[in-house]
Amino acid sequence: MAVNDFDPPDRFVAGTVGPPGQRTFFLQASSGRRVLSVSLEKQQVAVLADRINDLLDSYAGGAGADHAATEVVDNAPLDTPIEDEFRVNTLSLAWDEARSRVVIECLDRDPDDPVGNTDPEVLTQEPRLIRVVLTPARARAFARRAQSLVAAGRPPCPFCGGPLETEGHICPRANGYKR
């Protein structure tokens, strides 16, 4: 398995490219001159941020508190050029008790279903993994940024919860009328 370790990274952020409704979400890790980007779904970013917050609330104590994250805020855009190494299929999250660190792993396929993908090009490649190890404060700052990215998308319809386009949308809960 090809493993790219960032322990610790100089920078680890979530970011997007494109206008709301057409955004592509990325995770980007860098260490020195090495920059690695992977693409993933908006929902994966949202769940990762939520689970990081839950993990920090349960295990990190004061080191992962909200006030600790203000020291490591990163609002800079993604480093360019943005070329994804792979599309994330599986995310894992762990707490390293011995080091008091958050460990995030991004894998390009499902490790429990090695034959689930029938694409011959993917099957001949070895699995690719990115492992990022973060302090609790940096993990909390990452989660905050990720949550703000997800919230910056299109507003939800008050009736059906689907995303509202600028020209409105056909709402199934309003009997198909445009709103």
PDB file of C-alpha atoms in Angstrom:
ATOM      1  CA  MET A   1       0.000   0.000   0.000  1.00  0.00           C
ATOM      2  CA  ALA A   2       1.314   3.445  -0.907  1.00  0.00           C
ATOM      3  CA  VAL A   3       1.236   5.506   2.309  1.00  0.00           C
ATOM      4  CA  ASN A   4       1.854   9.250   2.506  1.00  0.00           C
ATOM      5  CA  ASP A   5       2.485  10.237   6.122  1.00  0.00           C
ATOM      6  CA  PHE A   6       2.182  13.795   7.382  1.00  0.00           C
ATOM      7  CA  ASP A   7       3.281  13.546  11.013  1.00  0.00           C
ATOM      8  CA  PRO A   8       2.946  16.428  11.689  1.00  0.00           C
ATOM      9  CA  PRO A   9       1.978  18.397   8.583  1.00  0.00           C
ATOM     10  CA  ASP A  10       2.955  22.020   8.143  1.00  0.00           C
ATOM     11  CA  ARG A  11      -0.621  22.549   6.986  1.00  0.00           C
ATOM     12  CA  PHE A  12      -3.797  20.456   6.746  1.00  0.00           C
ATOM     13  CA  VAL A  13      -6.972  22.133   5.493  1.00  0.00           C
ATOM     14  CA  ALA A  14     -10.250  21.527   3.740  1.00  0.00           C
ATOM     15  CA  GLY A  15     -11.054  23.764   0.797  1.00  0.00           C
ATOM     16  CA  THR A  16     -13.223  24.108  -2.276  1.00  0.00           C
ATOM     17  CA  VAL A  17     -12.920  25.093  -5.896  1.00  0.00           C
ATOM     18  CA  GLY A  18     -15.890  26.460  -7.837  1.00  0.00           C
ATOM     19  CA  PRO A  19     -19.114  28.356  -7.110  1.00  0.00           C
ATOM     20  CA  PRO A  20     -21.756  27.041  -4.674  1.00  0.00           C
ATOM     21  CA  GLY A  21     -23.673  24.212  -6.286  1.00  0.00           C
ATOM     22  CA  GLN A  22     -20.690  23.262  -8.428  1.00  0.00           C
ATOM     23  CA  ARG A  23     -17.958  23.111  -5.790  1.00  0.00           C
ATOM     24  CA  THR A  24     -15.373  20.370  -5.564  1.00  0.00           C
ATOM     25  CA  PHE A  25     -14.171  19.670  -2.032  1.00  0.00           C
ATOM     26  CA  PHE A  26     -10.535  18.930  -1.244  1.00  0.00           C
ATOM     27  CA  LEU A  27      -8.373  17.989   1.695  1.00  0.00           C
ATOM     28  CA  GLN A  28      -4.836  19.292   1.355  1.00  0.00           C
ATOM     29  CA  ALA A  29      -1.810  18.344   3.443  1.00  0.00           C
ATOM     30  CA  SER A  30       1.625  19.884   3.105  1.00  0.00           C
ATOM     31  CA  SER A  31       5.003  19.383   4.654  1.00  0.00           C
ATOM     32  CA  GLY A  32       7.898  21.444   3.337  1.00  0.00           C
ATOM     33  CA  ARG A  33       7.612  21.547  -0.448  1.00  0.00           C
ATOM     34  CA  ARG A  34       5.442  18.425  -0.585  1.00  0.00           C
ATOM     35  CA  VAL A  35       1.752  19.250  -1.124  1.00  0.00           C
ATOM     36  CA  LEU A  36      -0.836  16.529  -1.538  1.00  0.00           C
ATOM     37  CA  SER A  37      -4.522  17.096  -2.360  1.00  0.00           C
ATOM     38  CA  VAL A  38      -7.403  14.614  -2.449  1.00  0.00           C
ATOM     39  CA  SER A  39     -10.982  15.238  -3.515  1.00  0.00           C
ATOM     40  CA  LEU A  40     -14.036  14.078  -1.618  1.00  0.00           C
ATOM     41  CA  GLU A  41     -17.747  14.688  -1.178  1.00  0.00           C
ATOM     42  CA  LYS A  42     -19.215  17.596   0.756  1.00  0.00           C
ATOM     43  CA  GLN A  43     -20.938  15.171   3.116  1.00  0.00           C
ATOM     44  CA  GLN A  44     -17.615  13.457   3.877  1.00  0.00           C
ATOM     45  CA  VAL A  45     -16.135  16.823   4.902  1.00  0.00           C
ATOM     46  CA  ALA A  46     -19.155  17.568   7.101  1.00  0.00           C
ATOM     47  CA  VAL A  47     -19.062  14.178   8.831  1.00  0.00           C
ATOM     48  CA  LEU A  48     -15.289  14.349   9.334  1.00  0.00           C
ATOM     49  CA  ALA A  49     -15.582  17.765  11.008  1.00  0.00           C
ATOM     50  CA  ASP A  50     -18.421  16.590  13.263  1.00  0.00           C
ATOM     51  CA  ARG A  51     -16.575  13.424  14.299  1.00  0.00           C
ATOM     52  CA  ILE A  52     -13.351  15.329  14.998  1.00  0.00           C
ATOM     53  CA  ASN A  53     -15.289  17.632  17.322  1.00  0.00           C
ATOM     54  CA  ASP A  54     -16.909  14.632  19.041  1.00  0.00           C
ATOM     55  CA  LEU A  55     -13.547  12.899  19.432  1.00  0.00           C
ATOM     56  CA  LEU A  56     -11.906  16.016  20.870  1.00  0.00           C
ATOM     57  CA  ASP A  57     -14.788  16.587  23.274  1.00  0.00           C
ATOM     58  CA  SER A  58     -14.443  13.019  24.529  1.00  0.00           C
ATOM     59  CA  TYR A  59     -10.671  12.574  24.717  1.00  0.00           C
ATOM     60  CA  ALA A  60      -8.623  15.761  24.341  1.00  0.00           C
ATOM     61  CA  GLY A  61      -9.703  17.771  27.363  1.00  0.00           C
ATOM     62  CA  GLY A  62      -8.353  21.334  27.500  1.00  0.00           C
ATOM     63  CA  ALA A  63      -5.843  20.792  24.689  1.00  0.00           C
ATOM     64  CA  GLY A  64      -8.712  20.421  22.204  1.00  0.00           C
ATOM     65  CA  ALA A  65     -10.948  23.133  23.625  1.00  0.00           C
ATOM     66  CA  ASP A  66     -12.377  25.847  21.415  1.00  0.00           C
ATOM     67  CA  HIS A  67     -10.060  28.531  22.799  1.00  0.00           C
ATOM     68  CA  ALA A  68      -6.966  26.446  21.891  1.00  0.00           C
ATOM     69  CA  ALA A  69      -7.980  26.395  18.217  1.00  0.00           C
ATOM     70  CA  THR A  70      -7.890  30.186  17.907  1.00  0.00           C
ATOM     71  CA  GLU A  71      -4.081  30.074  18.025  1.00  0.00           C
ATOM     72  CA  VAL A  72      -3.819  27.953  14.848  1.00  0.00           C
ATOM     73  CA  VAL A  73      -6.509  29.413  12.561  1.00  0.00           C
ATOM     74  CA  ASP A  74      -5.738  28.974   8.848  1.00  0.00           C
ATOM     75  CA  ASN A  75      -8.025  30.901   6.504  1.00  0.00           C
ATOM     76  CA  ALA A  76      -5.662  30.956   3.520  1.00  0.00           C
ATOM     77  CA  PRO A  77      -6.833  29.396   0.236  1.00  0.00           C
ATOM     78  CA  LEU A  78      -5.657  26.007  -0.953  1.00  0.00           C
ATOM     79  CA  ASP A  79      -2.128  25.866  -2.335  1.00  0.00           C
ATOM     80  CA  THR A  80      -1.963  25.784  -6.118  1.00  0.00           C
ATOM     81  CA  PRO A  81      -1.873  23.943  -8.406  1.00  0.00           C
ATOM     82  CA  ILE A  82      -4.724  21.862  -7.035  1.00  0.00           C
ATOM     83  CA  GLU A  83      -4.507  18.396  -8.547  1.00  0.00           C
ATOM     84  CA  ASP A  84      -6.112  15.580  -6.624  1.00  0.00           C
ATOM     85  CA  GLU A  85      -4.041  12.453  -6.111  1.00  0.00           C
ATOM     86  CA  PHE A  86      -7.217  10.411  -5.803  1.00  0.00           C
ATOM     87  CA  ARG A  87     -10.868  10.591  -4.787  1.00  0.00           C
ATOM     88  CA  VAL A  88     -11.396   9.573  -1.168  1.00  0.00           C
ATOM     89  CA  ASN A  89     -13.548   6.498  -0.725  1.00  0.00           C
ATOM     90  CA  THR A  90     -12.919   5.766   2.961  1.00  0.00           C
ATOM     91  CA  LEU A  91     -12.078   8.078   5.848  1.00  0.00           C
ATOM     92  CA  SER A  92     -10.961   6.882   9.261  1.00  0.00           C
ATOM     93  CA  LEU A  93     -10.430   8.823  12.443  1.00  0.00           C
ATOM     94  CA  ALA A  94      -8.575   7.749  15.579  1.00  0.00           C
ATOM     95  CA  TRP A  95      -7.196   9.086  18.842  1.00  0.00           C
ATOM     96  CA  ASP A  96      -3.559   8.211  19.592  1.00  0.00           C
ATOM     97  CA  GLU A  97      -3.712   7.962  23.384  1.00  0.00           C
ATOM     98  CA  ALA A  98       0.071   7.700  23.886  1.00  0.00           C
ATOM     99  CA  ARG A  99       0.784  10.922  21.977  1.00  0.00           C
ATOM    100  CA  SER A 100      -2.548  12.737  22.531  1.00  0.00           C
ATOM    101  CA  ARG A 101      -2.992  13.227  18.810  1.00  0.00           C
ATOM    102  CA  VAL A 102      -5.783  12.930  16.257  1.00  0.00           C
ATOM    103  CA  VAL A 103      -5.049  10.575  13.351  1.00  0.00           C
ATOM    104  CA  ILE A 104      -6.953  10.991  10.064  1.00  0.00           C
ATOM    105  CA  GLU A 105      -6.593   8.493   7.237  1.00  0.00           C
ATOM    106  CA  CYS A 106      -7.923   8.914   3.694  1.00  0.00           C
ATOM    107  CA  LEU A 107      -8.032   5.805   1.500  1.00  0.00           C
ATOM    108  CA  ASP A 108      -8.865   5.574  -2.189  1.00  0.00           C
ATOM    109  CA  ARG A 109     -10.960   2.415  -1.819  1.00  0.00           C
ATOM    110  CA  ASP A 110     -12.925   0.404   0.703  1.00  0.00           C
ATOM    111  CA  PRO A 111     -10.441  -1.860   2.535  1.00  0.00           C
ATOM    112  CA  ASP A 112     -13.187  -4.354   3.408  1.00  0.00           C
ATOM    113  CA  ASP A 113     -14.301  -4.764  -0.219  1.00  0.00           C
ATOM    114  CA  PRO A 114     -11.194  -5.219  -2.381  1.00  0.00           C
ATOM    115  CA  VAL A 115     -13.178  -6.563  -5.331  1.00  0.00           C
ATOM    116  CA  GLY A 116     -16.097  -4.129  -5.101  1.00  0.00           C
ATOM    117  CA  ASN A 117     -14.555  -1.898  -7.743  1.00  0.00           C
ATOM    118  CA  THR A 118     -14.604  -3.494 -11.184  1.00  0.00           C
ATOM    119  CA  ASP A 119     -12.495  -0.828 -12.926  1.00  0.00           C
ATOM    120  CA  PRO A 120      -9.412  -2.766 -14.160  1.00  0.00           C
ATOM    121  CA  GLU A 121      -7.183   0.309 -13.878  1.00  0.00           C
ATOM    122  CA  VAL A 122      -8.041   0.715 -10.181  1.00  0.00           C
ATOM    123  CA  LEU A 123      -7.694  -3.005  -9.460  1.00  0.00           C
ATOM    124  CA  THR A 124      -4.144  -3.141 -10.841  1.00  0.00           C
ATOM    125  CA  GLN A 125      -2.961  -0.210  -8.701  1.00  0.00           C
ATOM    126  CA  GLU A 126      -2.020  -0.685  -5.103  1.00  0.00           C
ATOM    127  CA  PRO A 127      -4.244   1.125  -2.584  1.00  0.00           C
ATOM    128  CA  ARG A 128      -3.256   4.696  -1.741  1.00  0.00           C
ATOM    129  CA  LEU A 129      -3.476   6.121   1.764  1.00  0.00           C
ATOM    130  CA  ILE A 130      -2.817   9.521   3.300  1.00  0.00           C
ATOM    131  CA  ARG A 131      -2.266   9.626   7.067  1.00  0.00           C
ATOM    132  CA  VAL A 132      -2.294  12.978   8.880  1.00  0.00           C
ATOM    133  CA  VAL A 133      -1.468  13.357  12.580  1.00  0.00           C
ATOM    134  CA  LEU A 134      -2.695  16.555  14.256  1.00  0.00           C
ATOM    135  CA  THR A 135      -2.487  18.134  17.674  1.00  0.00           C
ATOM    136  CA  PRO A 136      -5.897  18.647  19.319  1.00  0.00           C
ATOM    137  CA  ALA A 137      -5.764  22.416  18.716  1.00  0.00           C
ATOM    138  CA  ARG A 138      -4.974  21.997  15.007  1.00  0.00           C
ATOM    139  CA  ALA A 139      -7.672  19.332  14.677  1.00  0.00           C
ATOM    140  CA  ARG A 140     -10.260  21.676  16.221  1.00  0.00           C
ATOM    141  CA  ALA A 141      -9.175  24.494  13.882  1.00  0.00           C
ATOM    142  CA  PHE A 142      -9.470  22.105  10.917  1.00  0.00           C
ATOM    143  CA  ALA A 143     -12.988  21.094  12.001  1.00  0.00           C
ATOM    144  CA  ARG A 144     -14.082  24.721  12.364  1.00  0.00           C
ATOM    145  CA  ARG A 145     -12.838  25.598   8.882  1.00  0.00           C
ATOM    146  CA  ALA A 146     -14.472  22.492   7.386  1.00  0.00           C
ATOM    147  CA  GLN A 147     -17.816  23.308   9.012  1.00  0.00           C
ATOM    148  CA  SER A 148     -17.725  26.870   7.686  1.00  0.00           C
ATOM    149  CA  LEU A 149     -16.965  25.585   4.170  1.00  0.00           C
ATOM    150  CA  VAL A 150     -19.927  23.242   4.243  1.00  0.00           C
ATOM    151  CA  ALA A 151     -22.218  25.983   5.582  1.00  0.00           C
ATOM    152  CA  ALA A 152     -21.107  28.409   2.845  1.00  0.00           C
ATOM    153  CA  GLY A 153     -22.998  26.472   0.168  1.00  0.00           C
ATOM    154  CA  ARG A 154     -26.460  27.076  -1.210  1.00  0.00           C
ATOM    155  CA  PRO A 155     -29.132  27.770   1.423  1.00  0.00           C
ATOM    156  CA  PRO A 156     -31.637  24.968   2.063  1.00  0.00           C
ATOM    157  CA  CYS A 157     -35.285  25.147   1.010  1.00  0.00           C
ATOM    158  CA  PRO A 158     -37.449  25.795   4.091  1.00  0.00           C
ATOM    159  CA  PHE A 159     -39.928  23.129   2.951  1.00  0.00           C
ATOM    160  CA  CYS A 160     -37.944  20.177   1.600  1.00  0.00           C
ATOM    161  CA  GLY A 161     -34.402  20.939   2.748  1.00  0.00           C
ATOM    162  CA  GLY A 162     -33.002  20.624  -0.778  1.00  0.00           C
ATOM    163  CA  PRO A 163     -30.548  23.261  -2.008  1.00  0.00           C
ATOM    164  CA  LEU A 164     -32.055  26.446  -3.402  1.00  0.00           C
ATOM    165  CA  GLU A 165     -30.753  27.624  -6.743  1.00  0.00           C
ATOM    166  CA  THR A 166     -30.649  31.348  -7.520  1.00  0.00           C
ATOM    167  CA  GLU A 167     -33.540  30.874  -9.953  1.00  0.00           C
ATOM    168  CA  GLY A 168     -35.502  28.786  -7.406  1.00  0.00           C
ATOM    169  CA  HIS A 169     -36.211  25.079  -7.501  1.00  0.00           C
ATOM    170  CA  ILE A 170     -39.127  22.730  -7.981  1.00  0.00           C
ATOM    171  CA  CYS A 171     -40.075  21.784  -4.463  1.00  0.00           C
ATOM    172  CA  PRO A 172     -41.787  18.404  -4.020  1.00  0.00           C
ATOM    173  CA  ARG A 173     -43.218  19.466  -0.634  1.00  0.00           C
ATOM    174  CA  ALA A 174     -44.877  22.528  -2.209  1.00  0.00           C
ATOM    175  CA  ASN A 175     -46.616  20.393  -4.872  1.00  0.00           C
ATOM    176  CA  GLY A 176     -43.937  21.108  -7.447  1.00  0.00           C
ATOM    177  CA  TYR A 177     -44.218  24.897  -7.476  1.00  0.00           C
ATOM    178  CA  LYS A 178     -41.086  26.981  -8.013  1.00  0.00           C
ATOM    179  CA  ARG A 179     -40.023  29.002  -4.981  1.00  0.00           C
TER     180      ARG A 179
END
